[in-house]
mmCIF file of C-alpha atoms and ligand atoms in Angstrom:
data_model
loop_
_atom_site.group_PDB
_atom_site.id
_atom_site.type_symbol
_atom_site.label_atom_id
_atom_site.label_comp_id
_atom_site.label_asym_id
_atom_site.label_seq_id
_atom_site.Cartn_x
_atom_site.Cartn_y
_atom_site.Cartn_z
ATOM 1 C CA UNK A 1 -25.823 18.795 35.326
ATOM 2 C CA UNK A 2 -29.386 19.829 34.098
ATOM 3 C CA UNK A 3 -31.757 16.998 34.346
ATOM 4 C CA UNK A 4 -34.958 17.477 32.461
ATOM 5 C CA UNK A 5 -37.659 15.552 33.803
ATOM 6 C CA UNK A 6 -35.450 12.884 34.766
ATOM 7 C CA UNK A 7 -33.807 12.607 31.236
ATOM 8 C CA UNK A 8 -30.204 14.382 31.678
ATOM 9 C CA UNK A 9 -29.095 13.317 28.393
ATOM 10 C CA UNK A 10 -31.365 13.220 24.848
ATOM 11 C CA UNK A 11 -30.666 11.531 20.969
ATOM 12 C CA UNK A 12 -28.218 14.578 19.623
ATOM 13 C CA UNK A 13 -28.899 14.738 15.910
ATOM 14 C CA UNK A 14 -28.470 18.649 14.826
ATOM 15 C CA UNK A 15 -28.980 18.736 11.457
ATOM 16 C CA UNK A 16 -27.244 22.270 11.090
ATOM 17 C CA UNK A 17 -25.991 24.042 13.720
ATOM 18 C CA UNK A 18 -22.742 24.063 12.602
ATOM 19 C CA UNK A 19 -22.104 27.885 13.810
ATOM 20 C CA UNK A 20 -23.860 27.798 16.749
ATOM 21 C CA UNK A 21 -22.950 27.570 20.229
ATOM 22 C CA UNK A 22 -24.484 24.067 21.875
ATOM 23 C CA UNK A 23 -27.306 25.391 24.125
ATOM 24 C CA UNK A 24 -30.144 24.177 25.101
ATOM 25 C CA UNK A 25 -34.027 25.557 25.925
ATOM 26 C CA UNK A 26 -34.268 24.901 29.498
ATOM 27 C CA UNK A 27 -37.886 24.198 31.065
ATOM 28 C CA UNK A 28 -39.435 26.856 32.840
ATOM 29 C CA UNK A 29 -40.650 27.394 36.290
ATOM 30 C CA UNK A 30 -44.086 25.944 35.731
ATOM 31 C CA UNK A 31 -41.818 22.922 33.879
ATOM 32 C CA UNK A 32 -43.022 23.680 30.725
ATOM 33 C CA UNK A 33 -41.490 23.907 27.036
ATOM 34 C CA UNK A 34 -41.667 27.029 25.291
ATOM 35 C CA UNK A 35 -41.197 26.697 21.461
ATOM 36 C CA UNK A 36 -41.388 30.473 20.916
ATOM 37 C CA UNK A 37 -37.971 31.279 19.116
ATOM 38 C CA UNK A 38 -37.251 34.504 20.338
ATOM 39 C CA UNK A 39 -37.614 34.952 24.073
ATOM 40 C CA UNK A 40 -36.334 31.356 24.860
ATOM 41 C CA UNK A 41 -34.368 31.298 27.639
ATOM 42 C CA UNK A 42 -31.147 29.175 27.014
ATOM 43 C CA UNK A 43 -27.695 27.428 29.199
ATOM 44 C CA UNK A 44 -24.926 26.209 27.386
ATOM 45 C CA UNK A 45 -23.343 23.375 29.151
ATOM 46 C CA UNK A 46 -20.852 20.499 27.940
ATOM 47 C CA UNK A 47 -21.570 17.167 29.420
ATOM 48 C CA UNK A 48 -25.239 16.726 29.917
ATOM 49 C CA UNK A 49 -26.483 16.721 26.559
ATOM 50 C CA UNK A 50 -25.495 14.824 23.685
ATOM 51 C CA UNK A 51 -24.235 17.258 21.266
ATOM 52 C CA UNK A 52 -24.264 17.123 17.582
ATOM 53 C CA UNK A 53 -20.473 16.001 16.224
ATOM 54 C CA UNK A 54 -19.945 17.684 13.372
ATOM 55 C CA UNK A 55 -16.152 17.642 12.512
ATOM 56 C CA UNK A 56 -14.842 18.543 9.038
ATOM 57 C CA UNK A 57 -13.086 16.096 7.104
ATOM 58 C CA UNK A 58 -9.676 17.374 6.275
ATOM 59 C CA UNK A 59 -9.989 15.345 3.197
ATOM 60 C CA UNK A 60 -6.385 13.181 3.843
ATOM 61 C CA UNK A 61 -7.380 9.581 6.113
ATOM 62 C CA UNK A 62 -6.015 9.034 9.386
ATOM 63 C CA UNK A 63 -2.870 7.767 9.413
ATOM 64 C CA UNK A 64 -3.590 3.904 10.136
ATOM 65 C CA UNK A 65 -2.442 2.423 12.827
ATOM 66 C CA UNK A 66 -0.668 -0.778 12.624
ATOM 67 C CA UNK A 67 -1.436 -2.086 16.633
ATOM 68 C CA UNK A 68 -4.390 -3.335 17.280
ATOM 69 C CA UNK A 69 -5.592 -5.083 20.404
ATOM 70 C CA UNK A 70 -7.428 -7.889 19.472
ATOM 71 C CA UNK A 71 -6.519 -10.873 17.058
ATOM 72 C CA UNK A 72 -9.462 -11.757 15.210
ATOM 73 C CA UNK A 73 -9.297 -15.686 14.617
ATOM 74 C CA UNK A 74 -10.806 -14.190 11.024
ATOM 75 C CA UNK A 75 -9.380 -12.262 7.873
ATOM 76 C CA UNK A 76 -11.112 -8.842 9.621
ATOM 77 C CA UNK A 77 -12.787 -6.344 8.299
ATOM 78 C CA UNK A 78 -9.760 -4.049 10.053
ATOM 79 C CA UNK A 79 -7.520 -5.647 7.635
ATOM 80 C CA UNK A 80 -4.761 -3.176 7.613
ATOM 81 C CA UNK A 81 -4.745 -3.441 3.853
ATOM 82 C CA UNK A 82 -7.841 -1.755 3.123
ATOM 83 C CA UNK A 83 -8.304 1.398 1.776
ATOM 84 C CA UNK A 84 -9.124 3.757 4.806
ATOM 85 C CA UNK A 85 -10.855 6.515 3.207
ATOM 86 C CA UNK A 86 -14.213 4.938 3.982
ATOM 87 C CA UNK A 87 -13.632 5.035 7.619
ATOM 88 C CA UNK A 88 -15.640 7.522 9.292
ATOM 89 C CA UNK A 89 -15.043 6.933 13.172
ATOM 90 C CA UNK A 90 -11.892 5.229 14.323
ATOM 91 C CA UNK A 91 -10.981 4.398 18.084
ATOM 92 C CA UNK A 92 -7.626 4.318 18.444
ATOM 93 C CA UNK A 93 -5.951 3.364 21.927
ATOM 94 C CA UNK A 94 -8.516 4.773 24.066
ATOM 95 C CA UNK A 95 -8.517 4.311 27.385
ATOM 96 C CA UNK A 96 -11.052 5.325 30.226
ATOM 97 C CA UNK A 97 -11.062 4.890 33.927
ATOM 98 C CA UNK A 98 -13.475 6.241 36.765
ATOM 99 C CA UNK A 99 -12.155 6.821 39.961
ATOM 100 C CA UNK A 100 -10.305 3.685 40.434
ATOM 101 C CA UNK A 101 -12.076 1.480 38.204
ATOM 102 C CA UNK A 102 -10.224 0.768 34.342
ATOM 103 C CA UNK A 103 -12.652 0.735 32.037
ATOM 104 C CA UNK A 104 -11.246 1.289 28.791
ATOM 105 C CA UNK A 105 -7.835 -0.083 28.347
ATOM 106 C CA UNK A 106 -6.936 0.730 24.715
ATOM 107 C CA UNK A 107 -9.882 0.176 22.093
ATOM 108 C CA UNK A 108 -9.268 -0.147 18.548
ATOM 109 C CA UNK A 109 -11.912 -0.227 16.195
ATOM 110 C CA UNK A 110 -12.606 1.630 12.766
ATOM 111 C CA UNK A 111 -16.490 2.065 11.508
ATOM 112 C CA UNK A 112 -16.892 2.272 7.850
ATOM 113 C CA UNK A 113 -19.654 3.899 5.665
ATOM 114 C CA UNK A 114 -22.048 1.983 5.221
ATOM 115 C CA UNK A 115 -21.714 -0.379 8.250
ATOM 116 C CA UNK A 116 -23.993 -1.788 10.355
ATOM 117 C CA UNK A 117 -21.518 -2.732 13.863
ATOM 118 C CA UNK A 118 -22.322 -4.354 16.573
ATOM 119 C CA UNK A 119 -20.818 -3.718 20.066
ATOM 120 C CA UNK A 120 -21.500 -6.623 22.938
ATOM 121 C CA UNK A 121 -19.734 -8.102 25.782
ATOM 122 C CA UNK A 122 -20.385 -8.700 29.376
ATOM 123 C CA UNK A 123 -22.180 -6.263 31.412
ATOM 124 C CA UNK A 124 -19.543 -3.434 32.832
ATOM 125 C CA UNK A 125 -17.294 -3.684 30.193
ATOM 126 C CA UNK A 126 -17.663 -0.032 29.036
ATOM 127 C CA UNK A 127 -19.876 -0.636 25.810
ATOM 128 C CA UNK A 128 -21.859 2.443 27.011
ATOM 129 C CA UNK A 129 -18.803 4.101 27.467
ATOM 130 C CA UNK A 130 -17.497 3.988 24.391
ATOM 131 C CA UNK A 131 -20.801 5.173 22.801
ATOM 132 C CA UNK A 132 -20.210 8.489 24.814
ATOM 133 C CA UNK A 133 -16.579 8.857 24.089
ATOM 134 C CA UNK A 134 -17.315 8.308 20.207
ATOM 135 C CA UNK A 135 -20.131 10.934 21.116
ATOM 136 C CA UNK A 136 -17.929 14.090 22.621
ATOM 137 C CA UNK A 137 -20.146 13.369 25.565
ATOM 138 C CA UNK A 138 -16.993 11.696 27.414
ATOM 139 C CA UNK A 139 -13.383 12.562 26.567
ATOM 140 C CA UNK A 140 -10.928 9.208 26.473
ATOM 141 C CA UNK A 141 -8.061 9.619 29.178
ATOM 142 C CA UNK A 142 -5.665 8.542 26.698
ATOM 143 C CA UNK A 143 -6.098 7.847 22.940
ATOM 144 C CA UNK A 144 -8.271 9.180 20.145
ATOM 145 C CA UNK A 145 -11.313 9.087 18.096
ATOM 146 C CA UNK A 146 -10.790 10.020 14.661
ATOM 147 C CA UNK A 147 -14.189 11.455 12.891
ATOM 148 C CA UNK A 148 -13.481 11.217 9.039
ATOM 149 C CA UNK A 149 -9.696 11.324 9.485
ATOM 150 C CA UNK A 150 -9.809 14.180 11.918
ATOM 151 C CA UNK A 151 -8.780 14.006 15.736
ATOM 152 C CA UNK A 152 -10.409 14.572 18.482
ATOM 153 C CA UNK A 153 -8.871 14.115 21.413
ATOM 154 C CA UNK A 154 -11.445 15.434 23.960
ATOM 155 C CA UNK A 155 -14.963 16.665 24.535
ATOM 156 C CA UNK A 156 -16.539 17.458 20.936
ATOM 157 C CA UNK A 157 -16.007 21.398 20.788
ATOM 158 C CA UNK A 158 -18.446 24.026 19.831
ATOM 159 C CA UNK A 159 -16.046 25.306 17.648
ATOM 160 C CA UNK A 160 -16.123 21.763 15.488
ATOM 161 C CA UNK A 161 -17.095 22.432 11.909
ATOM 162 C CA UNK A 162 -19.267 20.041 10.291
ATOM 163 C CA UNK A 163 -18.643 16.889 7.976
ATOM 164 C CA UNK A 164 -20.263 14.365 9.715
ATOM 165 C CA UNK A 165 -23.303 14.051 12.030
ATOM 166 C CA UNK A 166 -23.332 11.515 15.189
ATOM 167 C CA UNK A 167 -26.616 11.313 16.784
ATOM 168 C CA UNK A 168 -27.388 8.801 20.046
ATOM 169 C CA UNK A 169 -30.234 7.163 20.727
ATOM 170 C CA UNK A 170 -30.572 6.376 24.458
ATOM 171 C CA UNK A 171 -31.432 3.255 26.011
ATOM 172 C CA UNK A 172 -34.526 4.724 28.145
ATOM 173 C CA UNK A 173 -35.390 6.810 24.894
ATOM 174 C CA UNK A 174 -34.891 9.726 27.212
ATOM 175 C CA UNK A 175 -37.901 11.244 26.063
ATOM 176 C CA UNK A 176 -38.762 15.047 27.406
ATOM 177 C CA UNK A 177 -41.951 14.187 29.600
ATOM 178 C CA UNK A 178 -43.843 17.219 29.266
ATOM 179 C CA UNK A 179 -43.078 17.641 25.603
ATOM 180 C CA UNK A 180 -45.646 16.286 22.657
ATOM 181 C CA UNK A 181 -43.951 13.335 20.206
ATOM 182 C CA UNK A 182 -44.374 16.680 17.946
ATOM 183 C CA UNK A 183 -41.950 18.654 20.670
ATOM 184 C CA UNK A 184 -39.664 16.023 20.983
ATOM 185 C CA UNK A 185 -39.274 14.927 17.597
ATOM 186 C CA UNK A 186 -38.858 18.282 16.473
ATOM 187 C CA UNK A 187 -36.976 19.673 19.247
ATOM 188 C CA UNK A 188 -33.345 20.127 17.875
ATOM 189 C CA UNK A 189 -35.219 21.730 14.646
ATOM 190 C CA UNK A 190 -36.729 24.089 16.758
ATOM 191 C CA UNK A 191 -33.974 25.198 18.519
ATOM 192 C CA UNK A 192 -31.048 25.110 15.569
ATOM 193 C CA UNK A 193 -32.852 25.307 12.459
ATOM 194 C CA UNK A 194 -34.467 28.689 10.784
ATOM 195 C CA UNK A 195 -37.183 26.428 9.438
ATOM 196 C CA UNK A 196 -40.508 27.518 10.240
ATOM 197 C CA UNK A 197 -42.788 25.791 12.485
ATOM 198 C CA UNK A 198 -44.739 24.297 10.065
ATOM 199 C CA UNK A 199 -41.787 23.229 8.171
ATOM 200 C CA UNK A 200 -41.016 21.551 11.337
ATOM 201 C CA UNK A 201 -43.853 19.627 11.879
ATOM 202 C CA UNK A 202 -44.267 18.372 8.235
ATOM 203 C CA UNK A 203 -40.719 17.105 9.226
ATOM 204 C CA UNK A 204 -42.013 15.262 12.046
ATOM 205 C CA UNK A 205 -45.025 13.658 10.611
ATOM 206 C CA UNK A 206 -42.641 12.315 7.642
ATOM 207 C CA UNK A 207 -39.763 11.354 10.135
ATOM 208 C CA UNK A 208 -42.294 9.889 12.424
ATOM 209 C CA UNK A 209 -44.241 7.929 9.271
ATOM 210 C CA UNK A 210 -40.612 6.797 8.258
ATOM 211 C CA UNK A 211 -40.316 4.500 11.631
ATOM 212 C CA UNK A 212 -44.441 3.479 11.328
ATOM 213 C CA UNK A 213 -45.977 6.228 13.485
ATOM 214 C CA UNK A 214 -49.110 8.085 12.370
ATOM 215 C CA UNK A 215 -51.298 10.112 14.768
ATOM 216 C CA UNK A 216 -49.343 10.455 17.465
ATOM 217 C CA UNK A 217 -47.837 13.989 17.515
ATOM 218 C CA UNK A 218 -50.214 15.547 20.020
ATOM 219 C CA UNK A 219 -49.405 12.559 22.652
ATOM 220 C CA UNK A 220 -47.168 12.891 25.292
ATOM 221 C CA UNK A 221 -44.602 10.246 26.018
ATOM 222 C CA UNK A 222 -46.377 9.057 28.862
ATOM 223 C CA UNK A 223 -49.392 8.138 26.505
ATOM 224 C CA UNK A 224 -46.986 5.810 24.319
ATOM 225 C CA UNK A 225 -46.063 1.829 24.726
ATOM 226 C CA UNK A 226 -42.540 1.193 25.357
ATOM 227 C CA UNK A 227 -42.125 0.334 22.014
ATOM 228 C CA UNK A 228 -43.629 3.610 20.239
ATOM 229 C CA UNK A 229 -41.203 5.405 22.876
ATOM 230 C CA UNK A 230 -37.848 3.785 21.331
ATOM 231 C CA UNK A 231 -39.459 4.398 17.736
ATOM 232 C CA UNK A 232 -40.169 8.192 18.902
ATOM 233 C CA UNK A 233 -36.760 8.200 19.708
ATOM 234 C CA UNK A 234 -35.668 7.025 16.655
ATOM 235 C CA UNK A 235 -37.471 9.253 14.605
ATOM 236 C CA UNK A 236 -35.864 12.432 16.435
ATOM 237 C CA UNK A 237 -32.463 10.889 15.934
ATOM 238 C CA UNK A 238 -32.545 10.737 12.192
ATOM 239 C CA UNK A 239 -34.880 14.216 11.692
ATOM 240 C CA UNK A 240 -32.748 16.554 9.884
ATOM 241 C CA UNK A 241 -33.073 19.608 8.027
ATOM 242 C CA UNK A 242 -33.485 18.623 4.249
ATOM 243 C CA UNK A 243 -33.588 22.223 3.013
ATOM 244 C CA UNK A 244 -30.091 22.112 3.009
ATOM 245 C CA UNK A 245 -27.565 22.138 0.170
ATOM 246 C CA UNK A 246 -25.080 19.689 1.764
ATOM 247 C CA UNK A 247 -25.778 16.941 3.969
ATOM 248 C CA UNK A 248 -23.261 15.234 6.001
ATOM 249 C CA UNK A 249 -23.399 11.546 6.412
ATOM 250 C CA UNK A 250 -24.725 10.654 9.723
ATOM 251 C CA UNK A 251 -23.547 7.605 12.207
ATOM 252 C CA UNK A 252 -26.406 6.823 14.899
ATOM 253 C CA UNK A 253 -25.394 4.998 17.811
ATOM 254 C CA UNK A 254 -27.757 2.887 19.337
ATOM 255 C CA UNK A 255 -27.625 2.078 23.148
ATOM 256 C CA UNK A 256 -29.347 -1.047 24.056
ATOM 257 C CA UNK A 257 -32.249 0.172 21.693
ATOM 258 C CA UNK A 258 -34.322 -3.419 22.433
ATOM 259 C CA UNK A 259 -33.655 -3.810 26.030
ATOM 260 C CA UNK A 260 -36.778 -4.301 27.720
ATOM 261 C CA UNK A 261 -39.145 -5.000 24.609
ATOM 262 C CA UNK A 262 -41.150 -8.440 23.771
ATOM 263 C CA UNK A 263 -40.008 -10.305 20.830
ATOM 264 C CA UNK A 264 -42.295 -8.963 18.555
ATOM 265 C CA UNK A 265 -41.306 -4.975 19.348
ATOM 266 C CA UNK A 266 -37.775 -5.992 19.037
ATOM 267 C CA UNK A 267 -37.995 -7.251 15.839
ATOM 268 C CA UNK A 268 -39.772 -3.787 14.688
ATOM 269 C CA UNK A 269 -37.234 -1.751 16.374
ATOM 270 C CA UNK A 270 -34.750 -3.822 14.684
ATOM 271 C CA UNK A 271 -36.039 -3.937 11.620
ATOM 272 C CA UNK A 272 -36.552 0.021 11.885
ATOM 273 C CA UNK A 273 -32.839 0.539 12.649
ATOM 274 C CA UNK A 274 -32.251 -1.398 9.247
ATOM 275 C CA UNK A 275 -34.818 0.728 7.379
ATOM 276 C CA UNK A 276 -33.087 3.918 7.965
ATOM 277 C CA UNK A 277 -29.366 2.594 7.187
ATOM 278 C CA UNK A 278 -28.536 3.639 3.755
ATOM 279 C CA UNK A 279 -29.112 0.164 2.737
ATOM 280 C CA UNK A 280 -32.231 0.020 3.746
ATOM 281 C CA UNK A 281 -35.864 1.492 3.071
ATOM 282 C CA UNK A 282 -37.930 3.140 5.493
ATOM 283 C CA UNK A 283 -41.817 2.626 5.782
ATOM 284 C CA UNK A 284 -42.706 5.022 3.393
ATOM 285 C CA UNK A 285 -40.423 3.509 0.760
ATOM 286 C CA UNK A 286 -37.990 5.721 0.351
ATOM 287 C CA UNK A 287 -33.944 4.491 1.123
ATOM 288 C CA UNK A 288 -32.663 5.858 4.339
ATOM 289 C CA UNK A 289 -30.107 8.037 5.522
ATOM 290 C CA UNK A 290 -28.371 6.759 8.082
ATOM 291 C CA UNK A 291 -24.756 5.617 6.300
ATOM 292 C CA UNK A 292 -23.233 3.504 9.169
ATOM 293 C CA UNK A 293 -24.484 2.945 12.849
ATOM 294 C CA UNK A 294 -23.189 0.673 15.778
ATOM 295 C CA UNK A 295 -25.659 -0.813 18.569
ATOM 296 C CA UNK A 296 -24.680 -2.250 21.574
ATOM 297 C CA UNK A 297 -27.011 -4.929 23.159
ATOM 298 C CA UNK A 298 -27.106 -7.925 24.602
ATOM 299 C CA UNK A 299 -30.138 -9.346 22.719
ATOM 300 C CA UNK A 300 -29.287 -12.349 20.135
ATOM 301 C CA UNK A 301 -32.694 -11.049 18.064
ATOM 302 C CA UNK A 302 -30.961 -7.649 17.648
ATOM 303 C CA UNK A 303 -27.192 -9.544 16.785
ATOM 304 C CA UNK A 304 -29.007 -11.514 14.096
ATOM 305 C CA UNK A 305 -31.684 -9.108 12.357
ATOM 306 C CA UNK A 306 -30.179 -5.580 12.901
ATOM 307 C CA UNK A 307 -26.045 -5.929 12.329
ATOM 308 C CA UNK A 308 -23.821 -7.337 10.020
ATOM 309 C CA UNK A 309 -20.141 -7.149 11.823
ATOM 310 C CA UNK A 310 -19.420 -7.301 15.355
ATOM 311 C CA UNK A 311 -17.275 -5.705 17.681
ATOM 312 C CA UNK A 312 -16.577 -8.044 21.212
ATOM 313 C CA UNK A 313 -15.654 -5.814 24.477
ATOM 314 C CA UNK A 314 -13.660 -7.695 27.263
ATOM 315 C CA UNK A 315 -11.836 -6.441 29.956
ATOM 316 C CA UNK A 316 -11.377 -3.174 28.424
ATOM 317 C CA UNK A 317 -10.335 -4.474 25.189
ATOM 318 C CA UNK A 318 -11.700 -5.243 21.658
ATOM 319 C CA UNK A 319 -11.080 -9.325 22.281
ATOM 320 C CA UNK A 320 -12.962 -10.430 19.131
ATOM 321 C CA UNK A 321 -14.473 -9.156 15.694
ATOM 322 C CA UNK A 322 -15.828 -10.390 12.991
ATOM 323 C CA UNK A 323 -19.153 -10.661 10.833
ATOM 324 C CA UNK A 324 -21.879 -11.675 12.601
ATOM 325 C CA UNK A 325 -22.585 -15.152 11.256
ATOM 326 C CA UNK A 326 -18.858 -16.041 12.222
ATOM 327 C CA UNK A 327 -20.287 -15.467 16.002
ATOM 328 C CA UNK A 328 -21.510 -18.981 16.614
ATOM 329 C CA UNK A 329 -19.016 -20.525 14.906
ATOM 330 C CA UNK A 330 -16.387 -18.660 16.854
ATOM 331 C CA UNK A 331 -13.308 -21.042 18.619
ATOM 332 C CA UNK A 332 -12.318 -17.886 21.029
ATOM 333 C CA UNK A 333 -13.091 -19.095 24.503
ATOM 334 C CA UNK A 334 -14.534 -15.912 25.454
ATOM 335 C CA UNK A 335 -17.001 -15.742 22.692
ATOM 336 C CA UNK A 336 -18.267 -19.279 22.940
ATOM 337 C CA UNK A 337 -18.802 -18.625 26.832
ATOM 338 C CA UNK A 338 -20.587 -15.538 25.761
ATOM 339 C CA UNK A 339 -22.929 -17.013 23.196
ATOM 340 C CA UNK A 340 -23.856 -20.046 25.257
ATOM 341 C CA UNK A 341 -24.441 -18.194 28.539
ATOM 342 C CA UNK A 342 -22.387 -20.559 30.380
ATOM 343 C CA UNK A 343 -20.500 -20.257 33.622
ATOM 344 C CA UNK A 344 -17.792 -21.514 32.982
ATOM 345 C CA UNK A 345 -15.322 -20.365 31.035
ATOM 346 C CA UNK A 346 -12.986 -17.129 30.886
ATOM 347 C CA UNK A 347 -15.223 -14.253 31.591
ATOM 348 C CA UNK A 348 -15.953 -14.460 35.808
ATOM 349 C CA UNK A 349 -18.561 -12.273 37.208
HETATM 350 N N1 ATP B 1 -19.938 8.529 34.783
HETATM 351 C C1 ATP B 1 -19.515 7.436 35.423
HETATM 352 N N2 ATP B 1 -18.970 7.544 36.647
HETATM 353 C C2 ATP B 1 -18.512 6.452 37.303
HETATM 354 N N3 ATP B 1 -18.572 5.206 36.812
HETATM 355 C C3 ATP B 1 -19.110 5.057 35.593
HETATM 356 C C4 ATP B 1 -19.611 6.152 34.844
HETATM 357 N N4 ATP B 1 -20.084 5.694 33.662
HETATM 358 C C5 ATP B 1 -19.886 4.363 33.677
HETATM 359 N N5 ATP B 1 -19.310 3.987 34.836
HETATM 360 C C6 ATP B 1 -18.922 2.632 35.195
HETATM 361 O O1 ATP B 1 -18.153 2.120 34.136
HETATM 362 C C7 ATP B 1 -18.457 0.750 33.930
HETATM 363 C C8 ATP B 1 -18.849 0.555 32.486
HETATM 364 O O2 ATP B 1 -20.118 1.152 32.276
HETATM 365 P P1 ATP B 1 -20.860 1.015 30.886
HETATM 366 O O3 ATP B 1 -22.236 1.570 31.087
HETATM 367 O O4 ATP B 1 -20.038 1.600 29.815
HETATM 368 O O5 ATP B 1 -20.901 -0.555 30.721
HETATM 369 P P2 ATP B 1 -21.697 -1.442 29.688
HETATM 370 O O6 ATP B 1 -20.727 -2.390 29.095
HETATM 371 O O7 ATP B 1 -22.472 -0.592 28.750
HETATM 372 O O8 ATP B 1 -22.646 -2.216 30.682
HETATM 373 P P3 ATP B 1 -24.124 -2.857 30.482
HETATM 374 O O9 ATP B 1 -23.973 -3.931 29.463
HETATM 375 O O10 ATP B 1 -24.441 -3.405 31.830
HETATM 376 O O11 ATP B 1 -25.038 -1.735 30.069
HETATM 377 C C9 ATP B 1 -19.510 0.381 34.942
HETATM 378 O O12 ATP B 1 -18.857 -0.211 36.051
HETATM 379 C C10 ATP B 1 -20.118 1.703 35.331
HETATM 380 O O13 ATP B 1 -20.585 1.669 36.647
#
């Protein structure tokens, strides 16, 4: 596993690198980033890095799957009845276990375009995990994820053409420390695009003014608040290169992208992840191009402002869903323990 300064993984949006091998620049021996195209020196590895998930769509919907695991107490959203070829990332049936210890014990859940999801439940329950699965970065030991109707049953493959593009935003921001915003933001650009350097850093300063950051390109991550770290983050996950003819839609996955923020930086981060959601504008007006996303957290601020349906993990299991609002109202044990924070009740830690 390559660990650059103390980040192993980072956000994985690759615009177009569709016929390239994953690689990635590693840091030289002085630890520093070199940005000069041609003599980088480059290691292609599978697990450490998030890579971009870009799977064709075959064009015909996965075949839908009439089990699911969880009885919502509400008419769902997974109503089998609906048309499925909106659904861009389906989990069917996964299941995940380290060493001795059963994580994921056959998850069900379908994201749609246009969504805005919601993953929560206790601490341990494998929310994370289920990130990296829907990633490539983890392969389920049983089950599938379906991107756009097409399986994938393991690691995402370099082979994978596109259709869709996943990109993961990390709960530490996982920020390259001796790169600029400029380096960071840009980085997968650099590496994967043929766009020019200063194509590239026009890029930046507009991705970077689309999540309320001006001035900062020539800082280094250590320089920024917590805060502008998560919104630096942010901005590299939804870069992309916008001289090309097709664009896929993209899904972001957010892990935990409030934890550790005051009230008032949540609430921009949250409101940020709504500005660049299809429904949504960014800060320099212009509608954003994110078409679904799913964030797991445990902050009620980020349940309220930044989703509209949620998806509840117990025990390995999807145990609830529904829209958001239908959360407090909720009669299922589990979710009323949840939202109260009481001890008592069905979930034991
Ligand atoms: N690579 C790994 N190797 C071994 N155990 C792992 C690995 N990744 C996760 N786990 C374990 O799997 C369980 C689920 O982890 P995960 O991070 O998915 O939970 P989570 O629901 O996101 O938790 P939290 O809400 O606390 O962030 C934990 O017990 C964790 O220690």
């Amino acid at each position: 596993m390559v660990s650059l300064s103390g980040s192993v993984f980072f956000p994985l949006t690759v615009p177009d690198c569709s016929s390239r091998s994953r690689k990635v620049t590693v840091l030289d021996a002085h630890n520093s980033f070199c940005l000069k195209k041609k003599d980088r020196r480059r290691v292609v590895f599978r697990n450490c890095i998030a890579p971009p998930t870009y799977l064709k769509s075959n064009g015909s919907p996965a075949a839908v799957n009439s089990i699911d695991s969880f009885r919502s107490e509400h008419i769902s959203p997974e109503n089998e009845d609906k048309d499925e070829s909106d659904v861009l990332i389906e989990c069917r049936n996964v299941y995940k276990s380290f060493g001795e210890k059963h994580i994921l014990r056959g998850v069900n859940f379908k994201i749609r375009h246009g969504e805005a999801v919601g993953v929560i439940g206790p601490s341990g329950t494998g929310k994370s995990t289920i990130l990296k699965i829907i990633a490539g970065l983890l392969s389920p030991d049983k089950g599938e994820v379906y991107i756009r109707g097409r399986k994938r049953a393991g690691l995402i493959d370099d082979e994978e053409l596109s259709g869709i593009r996943i990109g993961l935003v990390f709960q530490s921001a996982a920020l390259f420390d001796s790169l600029t915003v400029r380096q960071n933001v840009g980085f997968l650009l650099y590496e994967n695009s043929s766009l020019s350097e200063e194509q590239i850093s026009a890029l930046v300063t507009e991705n970077l003014a689309a999540v309320g950051l001006k001035g900062v390109e020539d800082r280094l991550p250590s320089e920024l608040s917590g805060g502008m770290k998560k919104r630096v983050a942010l901005a590299r996950s939804i870069i992309f290169d916008n001289t090309r003819k097709e664009v896929e839609p993209e899904v972001v996955l957010y892990d935990e992208p409030t934890a550790g923020l005051d009230p008032i930086a949540s609430t921009v981060v949250e409101d940020l992840i709504r500005s660049v959601h299809i429904k949504g504008e960014d800060a320099s007006g212009k509608p954003g191009n994110i078409a679904s996303y799913i964030v797991v957290t445990h902050q009620h601020s980020t349940i309220r402002r930044a989703v509209d349906r949620l998806i509840f993990l117990h025990e390995g299991k999807v145990v609830w869903q529904g829209m958001t609002h239908e959360f407090t109202t909720s009669t299922n044990p589990i979710v009323q323990q949840f939202a109260s924070g009481s001890l008592d009740g069905p979930i034991k830690y």
